[in-house]
Structure formats: structure tokens, C-alpha cells
Amino acid sequence: MTTPGPLTDAAVPAYVAALGLPGLADVHVHFLPHAVQRKVWAYFDEAQTHYGTPWPITYRADEGERIETLRALGLRAIPALAYAHRPGMARWLNAWSADFARRVPDAVHCATFYPEPGVDTDVADALDAGARLFKLHVQVGDFTPDDERLDPAWARLARAGAPVVVHAGSAPIRGTHTGPGGVREVLRRHPDLVLVVAHLGMPEYHEFADLADEFGGVHLDTTMNGTDFTNRFAPFPEGYVERLAGLRDRVVLGSDFPSIPYPYAHQLEALARLDLGDDWMRDVLWRNGARLLGLDVT
């Protein structure tokens, strides 16, 4: 039995409470420096040109209002994922992210890195500063995750057990280095890495699920999956929902807040529509993500 998901954001807290959960553990939330966030939203404002479909921003608000929105929805920790797309960018993004973590008491201290000289030092400095969740975006950064310059950083992250959210799937736009191949090579070299495949790896769903089957540290985040919006261009292939049931301990909630074209509640509703049961929902909405974020899972 699966309890129907909430239809509005106002209904989310009651839905979460009905499942007996203390809150939500969302691993895929973005907070960025104001100038960067403005550029991201400007890009989505031209989504008809970039993606062939409109992408209205539901949560276009100032930082403080967005933080309060997430707290009201029930997030018990607030990630601030940022990602570098050119050399030199990771260092100042990491400095901003460290400041965000100091300013916001329930923030998850996040960091990023890029294939450039000094990347291992960048990751070491971020870990020493308290970063506990990292983000890479293969398509936007236009690099392959198995770039040899990244090897020392991957090794350090594997030793630290720090989760890395990696957008490597080929949706909504295929990139030069997207797809599972580069990620598989990284895992071959560093099999103990804790990787979170963003968007379930859409549209290469089965291929990234194969990695979760093969490597114990690979997780899949639900960001935008199963929603009415995504089902128009990247629906689940045959047999995939059944695989999600079998990967119950490795599927984690992700949302892509704030730059989503529908209310946050719709992501939860979409997951409930898969009809994989309330226990599956409890693990996905709370337990798995809480474990990755170092929260009290009980």
C-alpha cells in the first residue's frame, strides 16, 4: 500500500507526519551566489530555445525566503549544491558555500571541484573546512569524470567517505562526456566512492542502475523523475520501476529546488504514484538521505 502523495506544498508536512517521518532528507538542493543564481535563472528563462520546452521557475525568490520555504516543507538539513564549469571557479564557490554553512545553522556544508591543477588541494581544503557533500556537473562543466587530473581528488573523497552528487546523465541535453562510461571508469579506479547519481541518471536509467547493482557506494537521486514534466521527454523504460524497488536502500530524495517548473509537492506525489509502498517511500524520503547527510536516522 502506498499513501497518495501531497498535491500542494501546504500538504507536505502532514503527509510526512502520516508516514511517521521526522522530516525530509533532500540531497539535491541548490543555493548559489546571487550573481550566479541570476544567470542560472536567465538560462532557464530561455529554456524553449535550449531544451525545446518552457521551464518556469517556481521558487524565484530571495535566499531567505527560499530557506524558509524548505524549512516549512520539512527539510531537516539544507544542502547548498554548487558546481564549477571553468578553471578557478571551484575555489571561490567553495568559499561562498563555507560562508553559507556558517550563516545557515541547518545548512549542509557543500563543495565542488574541477579538473585543474591543485584540484586535490581544493578538495582537501574543503574537507578540512567541514564540507560533507560535493557536486559535479559533467554536462555543464564539459569534462569527463575519469579525467586523470581528478584521480587524487577522487581517492581523497573515497577515503573520507564524502558523498558526491554527479550529474552525468544525458538529459535534458546530451554533453560531450555524459553517460555512464566515465562514471564506471571512476568507480573501477575508486570502488569505495560514495556517489549519488543525479536524476537517476536520466535517460540512461538502466545503465546507471547497473552501477548501483555493482558498487555498494552508488546511490541514485530522484530529482525531477516521475514528474509530469519529465515524463514528457524522459519516461522510465520498461522494467525500471521494478529495479527501483530492488534498490530501495540506495534511492534518495532529490528535488533540484529552487529551479523546478512545478511545486515541490509534485516530486513527492510522483514518487508515491510509482506505488512501491510506504516503506519504500520512508527509506527514499528520509532514511537513505539522512544516512548520507549524517543525520540521526531514527
PDB file of C-alpha atoms in Angstrom:
ATOM      1  CA  MET A   1       0.000   0.000   0.000  1.00  0.00           C
ATOM      2  CA  THR A   2       1.224   3.479  -0.873  1.00  0.00           C
ATOM      3  CA  THR A   3      -0.291   6.566   0.717  1.00  0.00           C
ATOM      4  CA  PRO A   4      -1.157   9.065  -2.036  1.00  0.00           C
ATOM      5  CA  GLY A   5       1.350  11.899  -2.208  1.00  0.00           C
ATOM      6  CA  PRO A   6       0.615  15.538  -1.375  1.00  0.00           C
ATOM      7  CA  LEU A   7      -0.949  17.735  -4.035  1.00  0.00           C
ATOM      8  CA  THR A   8       0.221  21.064  -2.581  1.00  0.00           C
ATOM      9  CA  ASP A   9       3.217  22.287  -0.634  1.00  0.00           C
ATOM     10  CA  ALA A  10       0.934  23.111   2.287  1.00  0.00           C
ATOM     11  CA  ALA A  11       0.011  19.423   2.498  1.00  0.00           C
ATOM     12  CA  VAL A  12       3.620  18.158   2.620  1.00  0.00           C
ATOM     13  CA  PRO A  13       4.189  18.354   6.400  1.00  0.00           C
ATOM     14  CA  ALA A  14       1.008  16.391   7.163  1.00  0.00           C
ATOM     15  CA  TYR A  15       1.959  13.785   4.546  1.00  0.00           C
ATOM     16  CA  VAL A  16       5.446  13.391   6.029  1.00  0.00           C
ATOM     17  CA  ALA A  17       3.987  13.096   9.534  1.00  0.00           C
ATOM     18  CA  ALA A  18       1.480  10.483   8.348  1.00  0.00           C
ATOM     19  CA  LEU A  19       4.426   8.357   7.181  1.00  0.00           C
ATOM     20  CA  GLY A  20       5.882   8.639  10.678  1.00  0.00           C
ATOM     21  CA  LEU A  21       8.950  10.551   9.496  1.00  0.00           C
ATOM     22  CA  PRO A  22      10.722  13.383  11.334  1.00  0.00           C
ATOM     23  CA  GLY A  23      11.172  15.285   8.062  1.00  0.00           C
ATOM     24  CA  LEU A  24      12.646  15.071   4.579  1.00  0.00           C
ATOM     25  CA  ALA A  25      16.278  14.385   3.622  1.00  0.00           C
ATOM     26  CA  ASP A  26      16.707  16.004   0.196  1.00  0.00           C
ATOM     27  CA  VAL A  27      20.265  15.664  -1.143  1.00  0.00           C
ATOM     28  CA  HIS A  28      19.776  17.770  -4.294  1.00  0.00           C
ATOM     29  CA  VAL A  29      19.069  21.392  -3.382  1.00  0.00           C
ATOM     30  CA  HIS A  30      20.904  24.385  -4.855  1.00  0.00           C
ATOM     31  CA  PHE A  31      21.967  27.653  -3.273  1.00  0.00           C
ATOM     32  CA  LEU A  32      24.363  29.825  -5.238  1.00  0.00           C
ATOM     33  CA  PRO A  33      25.916  33.277  -5.067  1.00  0.00           C
ATOM     34  CA  HIS A  34      23.308  35.814  -6.136  1.00  0.00           C
ATOM     35  CA  ALA A  35      25.004  36.699  -9.443  1.00  0.00           C
ATOM     36  CA  VAL A  36      25.390  33.018 -10.369  1.00  0.00           C
ATOM     37  CA  GLN A  37      21.807  32.207  -9.410  1.00  0.00           C
ATOM     38  CA  ARG A  38      20.575  35.089 -11.550  1.00  0.00           C
ATOM     39  CA  LYS A  39      22.475  33.713 -14.553  1.00  0.00           C
ATOM     40  CA  VAL A  40      21.088  30.212 -13.970  1.00  0.00           C
ATOM     41  CA  TRP A  41      17.538  31.541 -13.914  1.00  0.00           C
ATOM     42  CA  ALA A  42      18.199  33.617 -17.031  1.00  0.00           C
ATOM     43  CA  TYR A  43      19.293  30.411 -18.786  1.00  0.00           C
ATOM     44  CA  PHE A  44      16.082  28.638 -17.781  1.00  0.00           C
ATOM     45  CA  ASP A  45      14.072  31.633 -18.923  1.00  0.00           C
ATOM     46  CA  GLU A  46      15.331  30.737 -22.410  1.00  0.00           C
ATOM     47  CA  ALA A  47      14.544  27.035 -21.988  1.00  0.00           C
ATOM     48  CA  GLN A  48      12.342  26.999 -25.073  1.00  0.00           C
ATOM     49  CA  THR A  49      15.498  27.735 -27.081  1.00  0.00           C
ATOM     50  CA  HIS A  50      17.820  25.447 -25.101  1.00  0.00           C
ATOM     51  CA  TYR A  51      15.520  22.493 -24.427  1.00  0.00           C
ATOM     52  CA  GLY A  52      12.561  22.972 -26.740  1.00  0.00           C
ATOM     53  CA  THR A  53      10.153  23.392 -23.821  1.00  0.00           C
ATOM     54  CA  PRO A  54       9.356  26.162 -21.311  1.00  0.00           C
ATOM     55  CA  TRP A  55      10.871  25.810 -17.839  1.00  0.00           C
ATOM     56  CA  PRO A  56       9.186  28.302 -15.479  1.00  0.00           C
ATOM     57  CA  ILE A  57      10.952  28.775 -12.127  1.00  0.00           C
ATOM     58  CA  THR A  58       8.529  28.022  -9.296  1.00  0.00           C
ATOM     59  CA  TYR A  59      10.694  29.310  -6.444  1.00  0.00           C
ATOM     60  CA  ARG A  60      12.191  32.515  -7.832  1.00  0.00           C
ATOM     61  CA  ALA A  61      12.650  34.303  -4.508  1.00  0.00           C
ATOM     62  CA  ASP A  62      15.419  35.748  -2.386  1.00  0.00           C
ATOM     63  CA  GLU A  63      17.698  33.467  -0.402  1.00  0.00           C
ATOM     64  CA  GLY A  64      15.964  33.953   2.932  1.00  0.00           C
ATOM     65  CA  GLU A  65      12.533  33.165   1.541  1.00  0.00           C
ATOM     66  CA  ARG A  66      13.837  30.028  -0.146  1.00  0.00           C
ATOM     67  CA  ILE A  67      15.407  28.813   3.098  1.00  0.00           C
ATOM     68  CA  GLU A  68      12.136  29.346   4.965  1.00  0.00           C
ATOM     69  CA  THR A  69      10.213  27.522   2.218  1.00  0.00           C
ATOM     70  CA  LEU A  70      12.417  24.459   2.654  1.00  0.00           C
ATOM     71  CA  ARG A  71      12.085  24.537   6.427  1.00  0.00           C
ATOM     72  CA  ALA A  72       8.308  24.758   6.119  1.00  0.00           C
ATOM     73  CA  LEU A  73       8.326  21.742   3.782  1.00  0.00           C
ATOM     74  CA  GLY A  74      10.144  19.755   6.456  1.00  0.00           C
ATOM     75  CA  LEU A  75      13.769  19.527   5.285  1.00  0.00           C
ATOM     76  CA  ARG A  76      15.887  18.756   8.322  1.00  0.00           C
ATOM     77  CA  ALA A  77      19.074  19.828   6.562  1.00  0.00           C
ATOM     78  CA  ILE A  78      19.534  22.205   3.630  1.00  0.00           C
ATOM     79  CA  PRO A  79      22.205  21.390   1.025  1.00  0.00           C
ATOM     80  CA  ALA A  80      23.678  24.241  -0.981  1.00  0.00           C
ATOM     81  CA  LEU A  81      24.969  22.446  -4.059  1.00  0.00           C
ATOM     82  CA  ALA A  82      27.119  24.485  -6.427  1.00  0.00           C
ATOM     83  CA  TYR A  83      29.228  23.327  -9.366  1.00  0.00           C
ATOM     84  CA  ALA A  84      32.187  24.743 -11.238  1.00  0.00           C
ATOM     85  CA  HIS A  85      32.203  24.969 -15.030  1.00  0.00           C
ATOM     86  CA  ARG A  86      35.595  26.593 -15.609  1.00  0.00           C
ATOM     87  CA  PRO A  87      39.066  26.676 -14.005  1.00  0.00           C
ATOM     88  CA  GLY A  88      39.407  28.758 -10.832  1.00  0.00           C
ATOM     89  CA  MET A  89      35.694  28.755 -10.148  1.00  0.00           C
ATOM     90  CA  ALA A  90      35.629  25.938  -7.591  1.00  0.00           C
ATOM     91  CA  ARG A  91      37.736  27.836  -5.051  1.00  0.00           C
ATOM     92  CA  TRP A  92      35.539  30.901  -4.767  1.00  0.00           C
ATOM     93  CA  LEU A  93      32.358  28.808  -4.934  1.00  0.00           C
ATOM     94  CA  ASN A  94      33.689  26.718  -2.062  1.00  0.00           C
ATOM     95  CA  ALA A  95      34.481  29.858  -0.085  1.00  0.00           C
ATOM     96  CA  TRP A  96      30.908  31.081  -0.661  1.00  0.00           C
ATOM     97  CA  SER A  97      29.492  27.681   0.306  1.00  0.00           C
ATOM     98  CA  ALA A  98      31.523  27.658   3.526  1.00  0.00           C
ATOM     99  CA  ASP A  99      30.130  31.083   4.378  1.00  0.00           C
ATOM    100  CA  PHE A 100      26.587  29.865   3.626  1.00  0.00           C
ATOM    101  CA  ALA A 101      27.127  26.955   6.025  1.00  0.00           C
ATOM    102  CA  ARG A 102      28.279  29.401   8.722  1.00  0.00           C
ATOM    103  CA  ARG A 103      25.280  31.697   8.164  1.00  0.00           C
ATOM    104  CA  VAL A 104      22.591  28.996   7.974  1.00  0.00           C
ATOM    105  CA  PRO A 105      22.593  26.726  11.032  1.00  0.00           C
ATOM    106  CA  ASP A 106      20.721  23.859   9.326  1.00  0.00           C
ATOM    107  CA  ALA A 107      22.773  24.010   6.129  1.00  0.00           C
ATOM    108  CA  VAL A 108      24.739  21.074   4.749  1.00  0.00           C
ATOM    109  CA  HIS A 109      28.247  22.334   4.031  1.00  0.00           C
ATOM    110  CA  CYS A 110      28.781  21.599   0.324  1.00  0.00           C
ATOM    111  CA  ALA A 111      31.677  21.954  -2.102  1.00  0.00           C
ATOM    112  CA  THR A 112      32.650  21.338  -5.719  1.00  0.00           C
ATOM    113  CA  PHE A 113      35.807  20.659  -7.736  1.00  0.00           C
ATOM    114  CA  TYR A 114      37.042  20.833 -11.323  1.00  0.00           C
ATOM    115  CA  PRO A 115      39.799  19.116 -13.357  1.00  0.00           C
ATOM    116  CA  GLU A 116      42.567  21.674 -12.988  1.00  0.00           C
ATOM    117  CA  PRO A 117      45.947  21.992 -11.265  1.00  0.00           C
ATOM    118  CA  GLY A 118      45.523  21.966  -7.487  1.00  0.00           C
ATOM    119  CA  VAL A 119      42.199  20.105  -7.501  1.00  0.00           C
ATOM    120  CA  ASP A 120      43.362  17.702  -4.788  1.00  0.00           C
ATOM    121  CA  THR A 121      44.296  20.650  -2.572  1.00  0.00           C
ATOM    122  CA  ASP A 122      40.900  22.230  -3.266  1.00  0.00           C
ATOM    123  CA  VAL A 123      39.113  19.074  -2.112  1.00  0.00           C
ATOM    124  CA  ALA A 124      41.409  18.670   0.890  1.00  0.00           C
ATOM    125  CA  ASP A 125      40.792  22.281   1.926  1.00  0.00           C
ATOM    126  CA  ALA A 126      37.028  21.866   1.535  1.00  0.00           C
ATOM    127  CA  LEU A 127      37.021  18.692   3.647  1.00  0.00           C
ATOM    128  CA  ASP A 128      39.171  20.353   6.306  1.00  0.00           C
ATOM    129  CA  ALA A 129      36.711  23.256   6.377  1.00  0.00           C
ATOM    130  CA  GLY A 130      33.847  20.844   7.067  1.00  0.00           C
ATOM    131  CA  ALA A 131      32.350  20.091   3.646  1.00  0.00           C
ATOM    132  CA  ARG A 132      30.324  16.869   3.712  1.00  0.00           C
ATOM    133  CA  LEU A 133      28.558  16.855   0.323  1.00  0.00           C
ATOM    134  CA  PHE A 134      30.128  17.568  -3.076  1.00  0.00           C
ATOM    135  CA  LYS A 135      28.661  18.246  -6.541  1.00  0.00           C
ATOM    136  CA  LEU A 136      29.925  17.771 -10.108  1.00  0.00           C
ATOM    137  CA  HIS A 137      28.034  18.552 -13.312  1.00  0.00           C
ATOM    138  CA  VAL A 138      29.588  16.733 -16.250  1.00  0.00           C
ATOM    139  CA  GLN A 139      27.451  18.344 -18.968  1.00  0.00           C
ATOM    140  CA  VAL A 140      27.723  21.950 -17.755  1.00  0.00           C
ATOM    141  CA  GLY A 141      31.403  21.585 -16.870  1.00  0.00           C
ATOM    142  CA  ASP A 142      32.167  19.835 -20.185  1.00  0.00           C
ATOM    143  CA  PHE A 143      34.683  17.411 -18.700  1.00  0.00           C
ATOM    144  CA  THR A 144      34.856  13.669 -18.253  1.00  0.00           C
ATOM    145  CA  PRO A 145      34.694  12.429 -14.654  1.00  0.00           C
ATOM    146  CA  ASP A 146      37.556   9.998 -15.316  1.00  0.00           C
ATOM    147  CA  ASP A 147      39.927  12.838 -16.255  1.00  0.00           C
ATOM    148  CA  GLU A 148      43.260  11.766 -14.750  1.00  0.00           C
ATOM    149  CA  ARG A 149      43.668  15.173 -13.097  1.00  0.00           C
ATOM    150  CA  LEU A 150      40.722  14.277 -10.852  1.00  0.00           C
ATOM    151  CA  ASP A 151      42.183  10.972  -9.651  1.00  0.00           C
ATOM    152  CA  PRO A 152      43.844  12.329  -6.470  1.00  0.00           C
ATOM    153  CA  ALA A 153      40.627  14.127  -5.545  1.00  0.00           C
ATOM    154  CA  TRP A 154      38.510  11.020  -6.126  1.00  0.00           C
ATOM    155  CA  ALA A 155      40.901   8.983  -3.997  1.00  0.00           C
ATOM    156  CA  ARG A 156      40.721  11.532  -1.186  1.00  0.00           C
ATOM    157  CA  LEU A 157      36.905  11.615  -1.314  1.00  0.00           C
ATOM    158  CA  ALA A 158      36.770   7.826  -1.247  1.00  0.00           C
ATOM    159  CA  ARG A 159      38.958   7.757   1.874  1.00  0.00           C
ATOM    160  CA  ALA A 160      36.800  10.420   3.504  1.00  0.00           C
ATOM    161  CA  GLY A 161      33.536   8.658   2.572  1.00  0.00           C
ATOM    162  CA  ALA A 162      32.117  12.009   1.460  1.00  0.00           C
ATOM    163  CA  PRO A 163      29.135  11.677  -0.918  1.00  0.00           C
ATOM    164  CA  VAL A 164      29.461  13.292  -4.350  1.00  0.00           C
ATOM    165  CA  VAL A 165      26.339  14.172  -6.335  1.00  0.00           C
ATOM    166  CA  VAL A 166      27.249  13.697 -10.009  1.00  0.00           C
ATOM    167  CA  HIS A 167      25.067  14.859 -12.886  1.00  0.00           C
ATOM    168  CA  ALA A 168      26.346  12.572 -15.636  1.00  0.00           C
ATOM    169  CA  GLY A 169      23.162  11.533 -17.426  1.00  0.00           C
ATOM    170  CA  SER A 170      22.458  12.872 -20.908  1.00  0.00           C
ATOM    171  CA  ALA A 171      19.213  14.713 -20.118  1.00  0.00           C
ATOM    172  CA  PRO A 172      17.994  17.338 -20.607  1.00  0.00           C
ATOM    173  CA  ILE A 173      20.915  17.960 -23.015  1.00  0.00           C
ATOM    174  CA  ARG A 174      23.487  15.407 -24.116  1.00  0.00           C
ATOM    175  CA  GLY A 175      27.030  16.587 -23.464  1.00  0.00           C
ATOM    176  CA  THR A 176      30.384  15.568 -24.871  1.00  0.00           C
ATOM    177  CA  HIS A 177      31.129  13.445 -21.801  1.00  0.00           C
ATOM    178  CA  THR A 178      27.697  12.488 -20.439  1.00  0.00           C
ATOM    179  CA  GLY A 179      26.614   8.889 -19.969  1.00  0.00           C
ATOM    180  CA  PRO A 180      27.714   6.087 -17.650  1.00  0.00           C
ATOM    181  CA  GLY A 181      31.080   5.284 -19.241  1.00  0.00           C
ATOM    182  CA  GLY A 182      33.209   7.881 -17.447  1.00  0.00           C
ATOM    183  CA  VAL A 183      31.499   7.224 -14.118  1.00  0.00           C
ATOM    184  CA  ARG A 184      32.079   3.492 -14.488  1.00  0.00           C
ATOM    185  CA  GLU A 185      35.782   4.105 -15.059  1.00  0.00           C
ATOM    186  CA  VAL A 186      35.984   6.324 -11.950  1.00  0.00           C
ATOM    187  CA  LEU A 187      34.358   3.542  -9.921  1.00  0.00           C
ATOM    188  CA  ARG A 188      36.721   0.948 -11.397  1.00  0.00           C
ATOM    189  CA  ARG A 189      39.639   3.012 -10.099  1.00  0.00           C
ATOM    190  CA  HIS A 190      37.938   4.001  -6.815  1.00  0.00           C
ATOM    191  CA  PRO A 191      35.336   1.335  -5.999  1.00  0.00           C
ATOM    192  CA  ASP A 192      34.745   2.643  -2.461  1.00  0.00           C
ATOM    193  CA  LEU A 193      33.475   6.044  -3.593  1.00  0.00           C
ATOM    194  CA  VAL A 194      30.090   7.202  -2.332  1.00  0.00           C
ATOM    195  CA  LEU A 195      28.471   8.568  -5.497  1.00  0.00           C
ATOM    196  CA  VAL A 196      24.947   9.913  -5.852  1.00  0.00           C
ATOM    197  CA  VAL A 197      23.828   9.783  -9.488  1.00  0.00           C
ATOM    198  CA  ALA A 198      21.639  12.832 -10.040  1.00  0.00           C
ATOM    199  CA  HIS A 199      18.243  12.438 -11.723  1.00  0.00           C
ATOM    200  CA  LEU A 200      18.559   8.625 -11.547  1.00  0.00           C
ATOM    201  CA  GLY A 201      20.959   9.103 -14.479  1.00  0.00           C
ATOM    202  CA  MET A 202      18.157  10.023 -16.882  1.00  0.00           C
ATOM    203  CA  PRO A 203      17.760   8.981 -19.638  1.00  0.00           C
ATOM    204  CA  GLU A 204      20.349   6.193 -19.168  1.00  0.00           C
ATOM    205  CA  TYR A 205      18.272   4.819 -16.298  1.00  0.00           C
ATOM    206  CA  HIS A 206      19.132   1.145 -16.557  1.00  0.00           C
ATOM    207  CA  GLU A 207      22.823   1.771 -17.211  1.00  0.00           C
ATOM    208  CA  PHE A 208      23.267   3.812 -14.032  1.00  0.00           C
ATOM    209  CA  ALA A 209      21.151   1.338 -12.059  1.00  0.00           C
ATOM    210  CA  ASP A 210      23.659  -1.283 -13.189  1.00  0.00           C
ATOM    211  CA  LEU A 211      26.364   0.735 -11.423  1.00  0.00           C
ATOM    212  CA  ALA A 212      24.290   0.774  -8.237  1.00  0.00           C
ATOM    213  CA  ASP A 213      23.971  -3.003  -8.503  1.00  0.00           C
ATOM    214  CA  GLU A 214      27.724  -3.409  -8.938  1.00  0.00           C
ATOM    215  CA  PHE A 215      29.141  -0.841  -6.494  1.00  0.00           C
ATOM    216  CA  GLY A 216      27.904  -0.592  -2.920  1.00  0.00           C
ATOM    217  CA  GLY A 217      28.534   3.144  -2.616  1.00  0.00           C
ATOM    218  CA  VAL A 218      26.468   4.190  -5.633  1.00  0.00           C
ATOM    219  CA  HIS A 219      23.123   5.851  -4.905  1.00  0.00           C
ATOM    220  CA  LEU A 220      20.501   7.261  -7.258  1.00  0.00           C
ATOM    221  CA  ASP A 221      18.680  10.514  -6.539  1.00  0.00           C
ATOM    222  CA  THR A 222      15.100  11.053  -7.649  1.00  0.00           C
ATOM    223  CA  THR A 223      15.491  14.632  -8.858  1.00  0.00           C
ATOM    224  CA  MET A 224      12.643  15.503 -11.271  1.00  0.00           C
ATOM    225  CA  ASN A 225      11.952  11.839 -12.032  1.00  0.00           C
ATOM    226  CA  GLY A 226       8.433  10.550 -12.499  1.00  0.00           C
ATOM    227  CA  THR A 227       7.019  14.071 -12.652  1.00  0.00           C
ATOM    228  CA  ASP A 228       4.571  15.091 -15.353  1.00  0.00           C
ATOM    229  CA  PHE A 229       7.220  17.477 -16.695  1.00  0.00           C
ATOM    230  CA  THR A 230       9.991  14.877 -17.058  1.00  0.00           C
ATOM    231  CA  ASN A 231       7.708  12.111 -18.259  1.00  0.00           C
ATOM    232  CA  ARG A 232       7.215  14.092 -21.460  1.00  0.00           C
ATOM    233  CA  PHE A 233      10.841  13.669 -22.551  1.00  0.00           C
ATOM    234  CA  ALA A 234      12.453  11.025 -20.287  1.00  0.00           C
ATOM    235  CA  PRO A 235       9.859   8.485 -19.090  1.00  0.00           C
ATOM    236  CA  PHE A 236      11.021   5.392 -17.266  1.00  0.00           C
ATOM    237  CA  PRO A 237      11.805   2.450 -19.577  1.00  0.00           C
ATOM    238  CA  GLU A 238      10.186  -0.951 -19.243  1.00  0.00           C
ATOM    239  CA  GLY A 239      11.123  -2.774 -16.065  1.00  0.00           C
ATOM    240  CA  TYR A 240      12.758   0.212 -14.403  1.00  0.00           C
ATOM    241  CA  VAL A 241      10.253   0.827 -11.609  1.00  0.00           C
ATOM    242  CA  GLU A 242      10.768  -2.763 -10.510  1.00  0.00           C
ATOM    243  CA  ARG A 243      14.514  -2.083 -10.326  1.00  0.00           C
ATOM    244  CA  LEU A 244      13.864   0.924  -8.096  1.00  0.00           C
ATOM    245  CA  ALA A 245      12.014  -1.387  -5.742  1.00  0.00           C
ATOM    246  CA  GLY A 246      15.055  -3.651  -5.552  1.00  0.00           C
ATOM    247  CA  LEU A 247      17.392  -0.686  -4.972  1.00  0.00           C
ATOM    248  CA  ARG A 248      15.310   0.619  -2.083  1.00  0.00           C
ATOM    249  CA  ASP A 249      18.305   1.237   0.208  1.00  0.00           C
ATOM    250  CA  ARG A 250      20.174   3.195  -2.500  1.00  0.00           C
ATOM    251  CA  VAL A 251      17.471   5.555  -3.846  1.00  0.00           C
ATOM    252  CA  VAL A 252      17.480   9.003  -2.218  1.00  0.00           C
ATOM    253  CA  LEU A 253      15.228  12.032  -2.451  1.00  0.00           C
ATOM    254  CA  GLY A 254      16.373  14.848  -4.712  1.00  0.00           C
ATOM    255  CA  SER A 255      14.389  17.838  -5.954  1.00  0.00           C
ATOM    256  CA  ASP A 256      16.546  20.455  -7.785  1.00  0.00           C
ATOM    257  CA  PHE A 257      14.911  23.170  -5.678  1.00  0.00           C
ATOM    258  CA  PRO A 258      14.560  26.089  -6.445  1.00  0.00           C
ATOM    259  CA  SER A 259      14.808  25.834 -10.244  1.00  0.00           C
ATOM    260  CA  ILE A 260      11.934  23.427 -10.823  1.00  0.00           C
ATOM    261  CA  PRO A 261       8.908  24.057 -13.084  1.00  0.00           C
ATOM    262  CA  TYR A 262       6.289  22.728 -10.637  1.00  0.00           C
ATOM    263  CA  PRO A 263       5.620  22.783  -6.864  1.00  0.00           C
ATOM    264  CA  TYR A 264       7.934  20.765  -4.604  1.00  0.00           C
ATOM    265  CA  ALA A 265       4.976  18.605  -3.552  1.00  0.00           C
ATOM    266  CA  HIS A 266       4.687  17.229  -7.074  1.00  0.00           C
ATOM    267  CA  GLN A 267       8.025  15.396  -6.706  1.00  0.00           C
ATOM    268  CA  LEU A 268       6.677  13.559  -3.668  1.00  0.00           C
ATOM    269  CA  GLU A 269       3.379  12.871  -5.409  1.00  0.00           C
ATOM    270  CA  ALA A 270       5.232  11.496  -8.434  1.00  0.00           C
ATOM    271  CA  LEU A 271       7.230   9.090  -6.282  1.00  0.00           C
ATOM    272  CA  ALA A 272       4.109   7.909  -4.473  1.00  0.00           C
ATOM    273  CA  ARG A 273       2.486   7.245  -7.866  1.00  0.00           C
ATOM    274  CA  LEU A 274       5.124   4.570  -8.511  1.00  0.00           C
ATOM    275  CA  ASP A 275       3.180   2.547  -5.908  1.00  0.00           C
ATOM    276  CA  LEU A 276       6.235   0.913  -4.350  1.00  0.00           C
ATOM    277  CA  GLY A 277       4.806   1.078  -0.831  1.00  0.00           C
ATOM    278  CA  ASP A 278       5.068   3.331   2.190  1.00  0.00           C
ATOM    279  CA  ASP A 279       8.176   1.562   3.493  1.00  0.00           C
ATOM    280  CA  TRP A 280       9.943   2.331   0.208  1.00  0.00           C
ATOM    281  CA  MET A 281       8.819   5.958   0.490  1.00  0.00           C
ATOM    282  CA  ARG A 282      10.093   6.166   4.076  1.00  0.00           C
ATOM    283  CA  ASP A 283      13.528   4.972   3.023  1.00  0.00           C
ATOM    284  CA  VAL A 284      13.691   7.250  -0.012  1.00  0.00           C
ATOM    285  CA  LEU A 285      12.268  10.389   1.589  1.00  0.00           C
ATOM    286  CA  TRP A 286      14.201  10.145   4.833  1.00  0.00           C
ATOM    287  CA  ARG A 287      16.350   7.205   5.896  1.00  0.00           C
ATOM    288  CA  ASN A 288      18.705   6.874   2.921  1.00  0.00           C
ATOM    289  CA  GLY A 289      19.343  10.584   2.522  1.00  0.00           C
ATOM    290  CA  ALA A 290      19.655  11.121   6.274  1.00  0.00           C
ATOM    291  CA  ARG A 291      22.325   8.434   6.374  1.00  0.00           C
ATOM    292  CA  LEU A 292      24.291  10.133   3.580  1.00  0.00           C
ATOM    293  CA  LEU A 293      23.958  13.561   5.207  1.00  0.00           C
ATOM    294  CA  GLY A 294      24.967  12.301   8.638  1.00  0.00           C
ATOM    295  CA  LEU A 295      21.595  12.985  10.247  1.00  0.00           C
ATOM    296  CA  ASP A 296      20.003  10.964  13.023  1.00  0.00           C
ATOM    297  CA  VAL A 297      18.113   8.294  11.091  1.00  0.00           C
ATOM    298  CA  THR A 298      15.931   7.146  13.998  1.00  0.00           C
TER     299      THR A 298
END
